[in-house]
mmCIF file of C-alpha atoms in Angstrom:
data_model
loop_
_atom_site.group_PDB
_atom_site.id
_atom_site.type_symbol
_atom_site.label_atom_id
_atom_site.label_comp_id
_atom_site.label_asym_id
_atom_site.label_seq_id
_atom_site.Cartn_x
_atom_site.Cartn_y
_atom_site.Cartn_z
ATOM 1 C CA MET A 1 -59.668 15.344 -2.705
ATOM 2 C CA PHE A 2 -59.981 15.650 1.047
ATOM 3 C CA LYS A 3 -62.704 13.902 2.924
ATOM 4 C CA SER A 4 -63.048 15.513 6.222
ATOM 5 C CA SER A 5 -61.712 18.885 7.964
ATOM 6 C CA ARG A 6 -61.304 17.108 11.331
ATOM 7 C CA LEU A 7 -60.794 20.354 13.027
ATOM 8 C CA LYS A 8 -59.902 18.413 15.952
ATOM 9 C CA LEU A 9 -56.318 18.298 15.292
ATOM 10 C CA VAL A 10 -55.797 21.915 16.817
ATOM 11 C CA PRO A 11 -57.692 22.636 20.143
ATOM 12 C CA GLU A 12 -60.239 25.440 19.630
ATOM 13 C CA VAL A 13 -59.015 27.063 22.999
ATOM 14 C CA SER A 14 -55.485 27.267 23.770
ATOM 15 C CA SER A 15 -53.295 29.756 25.837
ATOM 16 C CA SER A 16 -50.363 29.119 23.466
ATOM 17 C CA TYR A 17 -51.401 27.345 20.304
ATOM 18 C CA LEU A 18 -47.985 25.659 20.658
ATOM 19 C CA ILE A 19 -48.097 22.173 19.290
ATOM 20 C CA SER A 20 -45.434 19.016 19.219
ATOM 21 C CA LYS A 21 -43.499 18.013 16.529
ATOM 22 C CA GLU A 22 -45.403 14.780 16.334
ATOM 23 C CA HIS A 23 -48.414 16.741 16.131
ATOM 24 C CA LEU A 24 -47.267 18.754 13.639
ATOM 25 C CA LYS A 25 -46.657 15.575 11.305
ATOM 26 C CA ALA A 26 -50.455 14.766 11.630
ATOM 27 C CA ILE A 27 -51.156 18.466 10.541
ATOM 28 C CA VAL A 28 -48.969 18.242 7.345
ATOM 29 C CA LYS A 29 -50.244 15.115 6.396
ATOM 30 C CA GLU A 30 -53.689 16.422 6.700
ATOM 31 C CA LEU A 31 -53.243 19.688 4.934
ATOM 32 C CA LYS A 32 -51.301 17.893 1.880
ATOM 33 C CA GLN A 33 -54.747 15.833 1.084
ATOM 34 C CA TRP A 34 -56.371 19.131 0.286
ATOM 35 C CA VAL A 35 -56.386 20.386 -3.227
ATOM 36 C CA ALA A 36 -58.775 23.205 -4.669
ATOM 37 C CA PRO A 37 -59.557 23.510 -8.465
ATOM 38 C CA ALA A 38 -58.841 27.372 -7.782
ATOM 39 C CA THR A 39 -56.687 29.216 -5.768
ATOM 40 C CA THR A 40 -58.973 29.629 -2.733
ATOM 41 C CA LEU A 41 -56.685 27.975 0.064
ATOM 42 C CA LEU A 42 -55.164 30.416 2.369
ATOM 43 C CA SER A 43 -51.325 29.868 3.817
ATOM 44 C CA LEU A 44 -50.194 32.369 6.448
ATOM 45 C CA TYR A 45 -46.954 32.666 8.345
ATOM 46 C CA ILE A 46 -46.410 35.012 10.961
ATOM 47 C CA PRO A 47 -43.184 35.253 12.805
ATOM 48 C CA PRO A 48 -42.541 36.393 16.234
ATOM 49 C CA GLY A 49 -43.047 39.966 16.902
ATOM 50 C CA ARG A 50 -45.408 40.759 14.077
ATOM 51 C CA PRO A 51 -48.410 42.874 15.392
ATOM 52 C CA ILE A 52 -51.551 40.935 14.988
ATOM 53 C CA SER A 53 -53.476 44.084 13.950
ATOM 54 C CA ASP A 54 -50.988 44.617 10.864
ATOM 55 C CA VAL A 55 -52.016 41.055 9.843
ATOM 56 C CA VAL A 56 -55.704 41.573 9.898
ATOM 57 C CA ASN A 57 -55.653 44.710 8.435
ATOM 58 C CA MET A 58 -53.875 43.377 5.293
ATOM 59 C CA LEU A 59 -56.240 40.246 5.373
ATOM 60 C CA ARG A 60 -59.023 42.760 5.155
ATOM 61 C CA GLU A 61 -57.666 44.636 2.395
ATOM 62 C CA GLU A 62 -57.051 41.624 0.523
ATOM 63 C CA LEU A 63 -60.996 40.543 1.374
ATOM 64 C CA SER A 64 -61.880 44.061 0.093
ATOM 65 C CA ILE A 65 -60.576 43.173 -3.458
ATOM 66 C CA THR A 66 -62.300 39.941 -3.979
ATOM 67 C CA ASP A 67 -65.346 41.585 -5.605
ATOM 68 C CA ASN A 68 -63.005 41.874 -8.697
ATOM 69 C CA ILE A 69 -63.294 38.019 -8.801
ATOM 70 C CA LYS A 70 -65.579 36.995 -11.788
ATOM 71 C CA LEU A 71 -66.368 33.505 -11.136
ATOM 72 C CA LYS A 72 -68.620 33.372 -8.323
ATOM 73 C CA ARG A 73 -67.724 29.796 -6.669
ATOM 74 C CA THR A 74 -64.155 30.883 -6.541
ATOM 75 C CA LYS A 75 -64.874 34.309 -5.296
ATOM 76 C CA ASP A 76 -67.024 32.899 -2.442
ATOM 77 C CA ALA A 77 -64.329 30.436 -1.621
ATOM 78 C CA VAL A 78 -61.490 33.057 -1.430
ATOM 79 C CA GLN A 79 -63.690 35.292 0.854
ATOM 80 C CA THR A 80 -64.642 32.284 3.155
ATOM 81 C CA SER A 81 -61.105 31.605 3.565
ATOM 82 C CA LEU A 82 -60.256 35.249 4.333
ATOM 83 C CA SER A 83 -63.221 35.656 6.665
ATOM 84 C CA MET A 84 -62.169 32.533 8.407
ATOM 85 C CA ALA A 85 -58.355 33.722 8.926
ATOM 86 C CA ILE A 86 -59.494 37.224 10.308
ATOM 87 C CA ASP A 87 -61.999 35.993 12.442
ATOM 88 C CA ARG A 88 -59.486 33.273 14.329
ATOM 89 C CA LEU A 89 -56.610 35.762 14.241
ATOM 90 C CA SER A 90 -59.050 38.697 16.089
ATOM 91 C CA SER A 91 -59.424 36.279 18.556
ATOM 92 C CA ILE A 92 -55.590 36.445 19.954
ATOM 93 C CA ASN A 93 -53.942 39.591 21.115
ATOM 94 C CA LYS A 94 -50.286 38.607 20.527
ATOM 95 C CA VAL A 95 -48.356 36.347 18.396
ATOM 96 C CA PRO A 96 -46.752 33.422 20.272
ATOM 97 C CA GLU A 97 -43.084 33.196 20.930
ATOM 98 C CA ASN A 98 -42.599 30.432 17.946
ATOM 99 C CA GLY A 99 -44.858 32.592 15.609
ATOM 100 C CA LEU A 100 -48.121 31.508 14.281
ATOM 101 C CA VAL A 101 -49.255 29.562 11.317
ATOM 102 C CA LEU A 102 -52.771 29.441 9.594
ATOM 103 C CA PHE A 103 -54.437 27.411 6.977
ATOM 104 C CA CYS A 104 -57.708 28.460 6.137
ATOM 105 C CA GLY A 105 -59.764 27.295 2.870
ATOM 106 C CA LYS A 106 -63.311 26.238 1.377
ATOM 107 C CA ASN A 107 -63.236 23.597 -1.637
ATOM 108 C CA SER A 108 -65.514 24.892 -3.952
ATOM 109 C CA ASP A 109 -65.862 21.764 -5.547
ATOM 110 C CA THR A 110 -67.038 19.744 -2.144
ATOM 111 C CA ASN A 111 -67.837 22.669 -0.023
ATOM 112 C CA LYS A 112 -65.580 21.152 2.544
ATOM 113 C CA GLU A 113 -63.999 24.033 4.788
ATOM 114 C CA ILE A 114 -60.726 23.820 7.191
ATOM 115 C CA CYS A 115 -59.282 26.808 9.182
ATOM 116 C CA LEU A 116 -56.124 25.711 11.601
ATOM 117 C CA MET A 117 -54.023 28.246 13.723
ATOM 118 C CA PHE A 118 -51.028 26.889 15.670
ATOM 119 C CA SER A 119 -47.821 27.789 17.027
ATOM 120 C CA PRO A 120 -45.228 25.313 15.628
ATOM 121 C CA PRO A 121 -42.425 23.751 17.520
ATOM 122 C CA GLU A 122 -39.879 25.833 16.002
ATOM 123 C CA PRO A 123 -39.829 29.697 15.310
ATOM 124 C CA VAL A 124 -41.358 30.965 12.288
ATOM 125 C CA LYS A 125 -38.457 32.585 10.364
ATOM 126 C CA ILE A 126 -40.652 34.325 7.173
ATOM 127 C CA TYR A 127 -43.784 36.715 6.786
ATOM 128 C CA PHE A 128 -45.399 34.730 4.140
ATOM 129 C CA TYR A 129 -49.100 35.280 2.680
ATOM 130 C CA ARG A 130 -50.669 33.250 -0.161
ATOM 131 C CA THR A 131 -53.741 31.757 -1.682
ATOM 132 C CA ASP A 132 -53.163 28.698 -4.074
ATOM 133 C CA LYS A 133 -54.716 25.536 -4.998
ATOM 134 C CA TRP A 134 -52.902 23.720 -2.240
ATOM 135 C CA PHE A 135 -51.764 24.677 1.093
ATOM 136 C CA HIS A 136 -47.930 25.662 1.738
ATOM 137 C CA VAL A 137 -46.639 23.544 4.255
ATOM 138 C CA GLU A 138 -42.976 23.370 2.744
ATOM 139 C CA TYR A 139 -41.727 25.632 5.483
ATOM 140 C CA LEU A 140 -43.160 23.358 8.359
ATOM 141 C CA GLU A 141 -41.662 20.421 6.656
ATOM 142 C CA ASP A 142 -38.137 21.222 7.608
ATOM 143 C CA MET A 143 -39.363 21.146 11.265
ATOM 144 C CA ILE A 144 -40.199 17.452 11.100
ATOM 145 C CA SER A 145 -37.218 16.273 8.936
ATOM 146 C CA GLU A 146 -34.541 14.718 10.750
ATOM 147 C CA LYS A 147 -31.938 16.825 12.242
ATOM 148 C CA ASP A 148 -28.916 15.308 10.968
ATOM 149 C CA TYR A 149 -26.622 17.311 8.825
ATOM 150 C CA TYR A 150 -24.723 15.941 5.725
ATOM 151 C CA GLY A 151 -21.609 17.849 4.684
ATOM 152 C CA LEU A 152 -21.565 18.836 0.805
ATOM 153 C CA ILE A 153 -18.270 19.602 -0.788
ATOM 154 C CA LEU A 154 -18.161 20.201 -4.579
ATOM 155 C CA ILE A 155 -14.154 20.376 -5.610
ATOM 156 C CA GLU A 156 -12.552 21.263 -8.922
ATOM 157 C CA ARG A 157 -8.722 22.133 -9.446
ATOM 158 C CA ASP A 158 -9.586 25.845 -9.061
ATOM 159 C CA GLU A 159 -12.917 25.902 -7.787
ATOM 160 C CA ALA A 160 -15.001 24.720 -4.721
ATOM 161 C CA THR A 161 -18.372 24.982 -3.393
ATOM 162 C CA ILE A 162 -19.131 23.618 0.418
ATOM 163 C CA GLY A 163 -22.453 23.380 1.825
ATOM 164 C CA LEU A 164 -24.968 21.524 4.317
ATOM 165 C CA LEU A 165 -27.856 19.591 3.916
ATOM 166 C CA LYS A 166 -30.397 19.370 6.604
ATOM 167 C CA GLY A 167 -33.580 17.464 6.241
ATOM 168 C CA THR A 168 -35.141 18.986 2.708
ATOM 169 C CA THR A 169 -32.750 22.382 3.164
ATOM 170 C CA ILE A 170 -29.877 22.960 1.376
ATOM 171 C CA GLN A 171 -27.532 25.669 2.477
ATOM 172 C CA MET A 172 -24.390 27.081 0.587
ATOM 173 C CA LEU A 173 -21.622 28.001 3.345
ATOM 174 C CA ASP A 174 -19.021 29.104 0.860
ATOM 175 C CA ASN A 175 -17.646 29.033 -2.636
ATOM 176 C CA PHE A 176 -14.295 30.276 -3.545
ATOM 177 C CA MET A 177 -11.680 30.098 -6.814
ATOM 178 C CA SER A 178 -8.116 30.200 -7.109
ATOM 179 C CA TYR A 179 -6.063 31.398 -10.500
ATOM 180 C CA ILE A 180 -4.365 28.041 -11.517
ATOM 181 C CA PRO A 181 -2.949 28.050 -15.166
ATOM 182 C CA GLY A 182 -3.348 25.652 -17.702
ATOM 183 C CA LYS A 183 -0.682 23.304 -18.969
ATOM 184 C CA HIS A 184 2.380 24.755 -20.464
ATOM 185 C CA THR A 185 3.233 23.744 -23.854
ATOM 186 C CA LYS A 186 6.843 24.768 -24.613
ATOM 187 C CA GLY A 187 8.200 21.301 -23.741
ATOM 188 C CA GLY A 188 11.384 20.149 -22.316
ATOM 189 C CA GLN A 189 12.762 20.959 -18.786
ATOM 190 C CA SER A 190 10.699 24.376 -18.782
ATOM 191 C CA GLN A 191 7.374 22.339 -19.109
ATOM 192 C CA ARG A 192 8.357 20.203 -16.498
ATOM 193 C CA ARG A 193 9.185 22.865 -13.950
ATOM 194 C CA PHE A 194 5.959 24.629 -14.917
ATOM 195 C CA ASP A 195 3.871 21.185 -14.390
ATOM 196 C CA ARG A 196 5.388 20.837 -10.993
ATOM 197 C CA ILE A 197 4.262 24.508 -10.104
ATOM 198 C CA ILE A 198 0.879 23.748 -11.410
ATOM 199 C CA GLU A 199 0.538 20.636 -9.467
ATOM 200 C CA GLN A 200 1.813 22.550 -6.271
ATOM 201 C CA MET A 201 -0.999 24.800 -6.666
ATOM 202 C CA VAL A 202 -3.838 22.681 -7.311
ATOM 203 C CA GLU A 203 -2.448 20.628 -3.811
ATOM 204 C CA ASP A 204 -2.362 23.900 -2.063
ATOM 205 C CA PHE A 205 -5.989 24.728 -3.136
ATOM 206 C CA TYR A 206 -7.070 21.240 -2.083
ATOM 207 C CA LYS A 207 -5.701 21.940 1.249
ATOM 208 C CA THR A 208 -7.281 25.255 1.714
ATOM 209 C CA VAL A 209 -10.745 23.450 0.788
ATOM 210 C CA ALA A 210 -9.903 20.812 3.431
ATOM 211 C CA GLU A 211 -9.327 23.346 5.692
ATOM 212 C CA ARG A 212 -12.189 25.754 5.260
ATOM 213 C CA ALA A 213 -14.346 22.234 5.287
ATOM 214 C CA LYS A 214 -12.884 21.539 8.717
ATOM 215 C CA GLN A 215 -13.843 25.088 10.039
ATOM 216 C CA LEU A 216 -17.389 24.733 8.987
ATOM 217 C CA PHE A 217 -18.159 21.367 9.621
ATOM 218 C CA GLU A 218 -16.253 20.874 12.950
ATOM 219 C CA PRO A 219 -19.056 22.441 15.360
ATOM 220 C CA LEU A 220 -21.731 19.835 13.845
ATOM 221 C CA LEU A 221 -19.427 16.968 13.992
ATOM 222 C CA LEU A 222 -18.842 18.079 17.894
ATOM 223 C CA GLU A 223 -22.039 18.087 18.309
ATOM 224 C CA GLY A 224 -22.935 14.507 16.850
ATOM 225 C CA LYS A 225 -24.821 16.024 13.877
ATOM 226 C CA LEU A 226 -22.820 15.553 11.065
ATOM 227 C CA LYS A 227 -23.564 12.190 9.807
ATOM 228 C CA GLY A 228 -21.891 12.138 6.415
ATOM 229 C CA ILE A 229 -19.797 14.075 3.756
ATOM 230 C CA LEU A 230 -20.871 13.918 0.127
ATOM 231 C CA ILE A 231 -18.459 14.865 -2.371
ATOM 232 C CA GLY A 232 -18.989 15.605 -6.136
ATOM 233 C CA GLY A 233 -17.421 17.652 -9.039
ATOM 234 C CA PRO A 234 -16.485 17.307 -12.226
ATOM 235 C CA GLY A 235 -13.621 15.014 -14.016
ATOM 236 C CA TYR A 236 -11.129 13.467 -11.565
ATOM 237 C CA SER A 237 -10.703 16.393 -8.921
ATOM 238 C CA LYS A 238 -13.047 14.955 -6.517
ATOM 239 C CA GLN A 239 -11.289 11.480 -6.766
ATOM 240 C CA ASP A 240 -7.685 13.247 -5.995
ATOM 241 C CA PHE A 241 -9.128 15.123 -3.282
ATOM 242 C CA VAL A 242 -10.439 12.126 -1.494
ATOM 243 C CA THR A 243 -7.756 9.637 -2.279
ATOM 244 C CA GLY A 244 -4.803 12.479 -1.427
ATOM 245 C CA GLU A 245 -6.172 12.693 2.240
ATOM 246 C CA TYR A 246 -6.466 16.433 2.270
ATOM 247 C CA LEU A 247 -9.333 16.159 5.017
ATOM 248 C CA GLU A 248 -8.599 15.112 8.555
ATOM 249 C CA LYS A 249 -9.237 11.662 9.423
ATOM 250 C CA ARG A 250 -12.211 12.449 11.275
ATOM 251 C CA PHE A 251 -14.042 13.949 8.247
ATOM 252 C CA ARG A 252 -12.659 11.356 5.802
ATOM 253 C CA ASP A 253 -14.105 8.705 7.749
ATOM 254 C CA LEU A 254 -17.480 10.434 7.275
ATOM 255 C CA VAL A 255 -17.284 10.424 3.289
ATOM 256 C CA ILE A 256 -19.958 8.224 1.674
ATOM 257 C CA ASN A 257 -18.002 5.994 -0.811
ATOM 258 C CA LYS A 258 -19.924 6.899 -3.976
ATOM 259 C CA LEU A 259 -18.562 10.498 -5.599
ATOM 260 C CA ILE A 260 -20.768 11.932 -7.758
ATOM 261 C CA ASP A 261 -20.164 13.546 -10.988
ATOM 262 C CA VAL A 262 -21.812 16.944 -10.798
ATOM 263 C CA GLY A 263 -21.391 19.694 -13.567
ATOM 264 C CA TYR A 264 -22.145 22.801 -11.548
ATOM 265 C CA GLN A 265 -20.744 24.824 -8.793
ATOM 266 C CA GLY A 266 -22.379 26.916 -6.217
ATOM 267 C CA GLU A 267 -26.058 26.509 -5.340
ATOM 268 C CA ALA A 268 -27.247 24.642 -8.518
ATOM 269 C CA GLY A 269 -24.325 22.341 -8.072
ATOM 270 C CA LEU A 270 -25.193 21.614 -4.443
ATOM 271 C CA ARG A 271 -28.937 20.626 -5.568
ATOM 272 C CA GLU A 272 -27.459 18.689 -8.349
ATOM 273 C CA LEU A 273 -25.102 16.729 -5.910
ATOM 274 C CA VAL A 274 -28.252 15.968 -3.221
ATOM 275 C CA LEU A 275 -30.392 14.974 -6.309
ATOM 276 C CA LYS A 276 -28.043 12.498 -7.342
ATOM 277 C CA ALA A 277 -27.219 11.065 -4.220
ATOM 278 C CA GLU A 278 -30.714 10.782 -3.091
ATOM 279 C CA ASP A 279 -30.774 6.810 -3.127
ATOM 280 C CA VAL A 280 -27.305 6.980 -1.365
ATOM 281 C CA LEU A 281 -28.447 9.132 1.361
ATOM 282 C CA GLN A 282 -31.358 6.830 2.014
ATOM 283 C CA ASP A 283 -29.272 3.724 2.306
ATOM 284 C CA HIS A 284 -26.852 6.020 4.626
ATOM 285 C CA ARG A 285 -29.351 6.726 7.023
ATOM 286 C CA TYR A 286 -30.707 3.501 7.311
ATOM 287 C CA SER A 287 -27.486 1.864 7.473
ATOM 288 C CA ASP A 288 -27.058 4.174 10.803
ATOM 289 C CA ILE A 289 -30.484 2.425 12.163
ATOM 290 C CA VAL A 290 -28.985 -0.500 11.534
ATOM 291 C CA LYS A 291 -25.917 -0.603 13.306
ATOM 292 C CA LYS A 292 -27.768 0.553 16.229
ATOM 293 C CA ALA A 293 -30.084 -1.709 16.269
ATOM 294 C CA GLU A 294 -27.492 -4.511 15.837
ATOM 295 C CA GLU A 295 -25.527 -2.753 18.710
ATOM 296 C CA LEU A 296 -28.397 -3.118 20.905
ATOM 297 C CA LYS A 297 -29.037 -6.908 19.953
ATOM 298 C CA LEU A 298 -25.411 -7.646 20.653
ATOM 299 C CA HIS A 299 -25.593 -6.138 24.275
ATOM 300 C CA MET A 300 -28.987 -8.283 24.665
ATOM 301 C CA ALA A 301 -27.178 -11.538 23.362
ATOM 302 C CA LYS A 302 -24.311 -10.987 25.655
ATOM 303 C CA ALA A 303 -26.701 -10.218 28.857
ATOM 304 C CA ASP A 304 -23.946 -7.438 29.506
ATOM 305 C CA GLY A 305 -26.539 -4.938 31.418
ATOM 306 C CA LEU A 306 -25.359 -2.368 28.841
ATOM 307 C CA TYR A 307 -29.203 -2.099 27.666
ATOM 308 C CA VAL A 308 -32.479 -0.665 28.945
ATOM 309 C CA PHE A 309 -36.075 -0.806 27.473
ATOM 310 C CA GLY A 310 -39.291 1.069 28.338
ATOM 311 C CA ILE A 311 -40.276 4.678 28.685
ATOM 312 C CA GLU A 312 -39.506 5.088 32.585
ATOM 313 C CA GLU A 313 -36.133 2.641 32.409
ATOM 314 C CA VAL A 314 -34.886 4.868 29.346
ATOM 315 C CA LYS A 315 -36.043 7.991 31.086
ATOM 316 C CA HIS A 316 -33.925 7.110 34.564
ATOM 317 C CA ALA A 317 -30.703 6.149 32.576
ATOM 318 C CA ALA A 318 -31.092 9.519 31.002
ATOM 319 C CA GLU A 319 -31.542 11.458 33.971
ATOM 320 C CA ILE A 320 -28.408 9.896 35.894
ATOM 321 C CA GLY A 321 -26.273 10.366 32.821
ATOM 322 C CA ALA A 322 -25.914 6.647 31.677
ATOM 323 C CA LEU A 323 -27.890 6.678 28.573
ATOM 324 C CA GLN A 324 -25.676 6.657 25.377
ATOM 325 C CA THR A 325 -28.117 5.823 22.634
ATOM 326 C CA LEU A 326 -31.755 6.273 22.767
ATOM 327 C CA LEU A 327 -33.492 4.336 19.754
ATOM 328 C CA ILE A 328 -37.284 5.143 19.447
ATOM 329 C CA ILE A 329 -39.833 4.765 16.640
ATOM 330 C CA GLU A 330 -41.019 7.990 14.801
ATOM 331 C CA SER A 331 -44.571 7.432 15.590
ATOM 332 C CA HIS A 332 -44.002 7.227 19.409
ATOM 333 C CA PRO A 333 -46.596 9.683 21.370
ATOM 334 C CA ASN A 334 -43.659 10.491 23.838
ATOM 335 C CA ILE A 335 -40.954 11.070 21.513
ATOM 336 C CA ASP A 336 -40.663 14.760 22.184
ATOM 337 C CA GLU A 337 -40.237 14.305 25.589
ATOM 338 C CA MET A 338 -37.745 11.405 25.581
ATOM 339 C CA GLU A 339 -35.905 13.218 22.950
ATOM 340 C CA ALA A 340 -35.468 16.290 25.168
ATOM 341 C CA VAL A 341 -34.562 13.951 28.140
ATOM 342 C CA ALA A 342 -31.785 12.299 25.724
ATOM 343 C CA LYS A 343 -30.559 15.917 24.901
ATOM 344 C CA LYS A 344 -29.918 16.730 28.493
ATOM 345 C CA SER A 345 -27.628 13.819 28.952
ATOM 346 C CA ASN A 346 -25.880 14.307 25.845
ATOM 347 C CA ALA A 347 -27.063 11.012 24.216
ATOM 348 C CA GLU A 348 -27.081 10.042 20.420
ATOM 349 C CA ILE A 349 -30.704 10.027 19.328
ATOM 350 C CA VAL A 350 -31.679 7.548 16.476
ATOM 351 C CA ILE A 351 -35.488 7.808 15.145
ATOM 352 C CA VAL A 352 -36.452 4.612 13.828
ATOM 353 C CA PRO A 353 -39.152 4.374 11.146
ATOM 354 C CA GLU A 354 -42.075 2.279 12.233
ATOM 355 C CA ASP A 355 -42.325 0.340 8.516
ATOM 356 C CA THR A 356 -38.595 -0.840 8.670
ATOM 357 C CA PRO A 357 -37.702 -4.401 10.278
ATOM 358 C CA GLU A 358 -35.760 -2.594 12.934
ATOM 359 C CA GLY A 359 -39.222 -0.287 13.949
ATOM 360 C CA GLU A 360 -41.411 -3.092 13.917
ATOM 361 C CA TRP A 361 -39.111 -5.069 16.114
ATOM 362 C CA LEU A 362 -38.495 -1.937 18.368
ATOM 363 C CA LYS A 363 -42.365 -1.718 18.731
ATOM 364 C CA SER A 364 -43.155 -5.507 19.365
ATOM 365 C CA SER A 365 -40.133 -6.109 21.969
ATOM 366 C CA PHE A 366 -40.115 -2.943 23.773
ATOM 367 C CA GLY A 367 -42.989 -0.785 23.012
ATOM 368 C CA GLY A 368 -41.133 1.454 20.551
ATOM 369 C CA VAL A 369 -38.496 2.682 22.960
ATOM 370 C CA ALA A 370 -34.873 1.412 24.068
ATOM 371 C CA GLY A 371 -31.692 2.348 25.037
ATOM 372 C CA ILE A 372 -28.014 1.790 24.787
ATOM 373 C CA LEU A 373 -25.972 2.440 28.147
ATOM 374 C CA ARG A 374 -22.658 3.725 28.914
ATOM 375 C CA TYR A 375 -22.387 1.721 31.887
ATOM 376 C CA LYS A 376 -24.534 -0.735 33.903
ATOM 377 C CA LEU A 377 -27.100 0.463 36.087
ATOM 378 C CA TYR A 378 -26.893 -2.275 38.748
#
């Protein structure tokens, strides 16, 4: 159960209601602690452009039918949630540029109340309303998850699915098939010739998959966002696809070593692939953090002048285009500002969890922020 509403998380009066990513992390953590014995907690997502009056009218209609709820304490809790939401929405004239999110609720067991209204750091893409036993924060979690992408490839001898993993979101980009006949059974010269034709058809299909993967993944690779590629599928096709070097070297270098047995294609197969690779992905992300931390330590050991630390020095390096890599702990109060500065200089951004040895070292040694340089500043 939740202990305190802590409404101070979001200012009561704000011209835009826009919050930072770090602020959103705190809010999501807060809301996840709320659990109600009945469907009394209201979650509302309003995309930009939606008239406030339409949403308020919808909520009033919902409020008008709550008298049908038989259990009094549940009815009271739902009416409280709806009334709070209507009051908050009635105080503004227009949905902000990034949309608006409301979470209002009363726990009928504890009588605790909460009502938060804010505009998230990324645009709201859906119109969603529900009262439930918990707050629906899943649409916000992708905004605060890491922005790295992982390519997903499911490969068989005659079918393939290509997708992307971003944070907790899996997106299917393409699914296609090729007719490849089974084995020839007549034997002799005819069988050997037929087998060669089939092998060539399979090879051509693998080449098609590799070329399509290149088309879909290359923009992310060029932006430095593609951190790895997972390959799965049934049988030996995935192994043949990798060892046959059908993928261009830039993409082969990103293939995560463990090939994963997956029994399906399409969206179901992609979900299975990601689920089975959860430990591998975690190790891969952490490995990247370790490599960058070790690179920073190496520059420090050499005293070669290719490193900086502290907000002002890192910011200065970014502003003059010298910053190659920003390392910053995920709980740093200036993380949004530092990420924005680093992006302008096309620097790589490495978010380091504070509860890792690298995060603890970064925090205790440099206040949580340091950088690797392209060239010396002095």
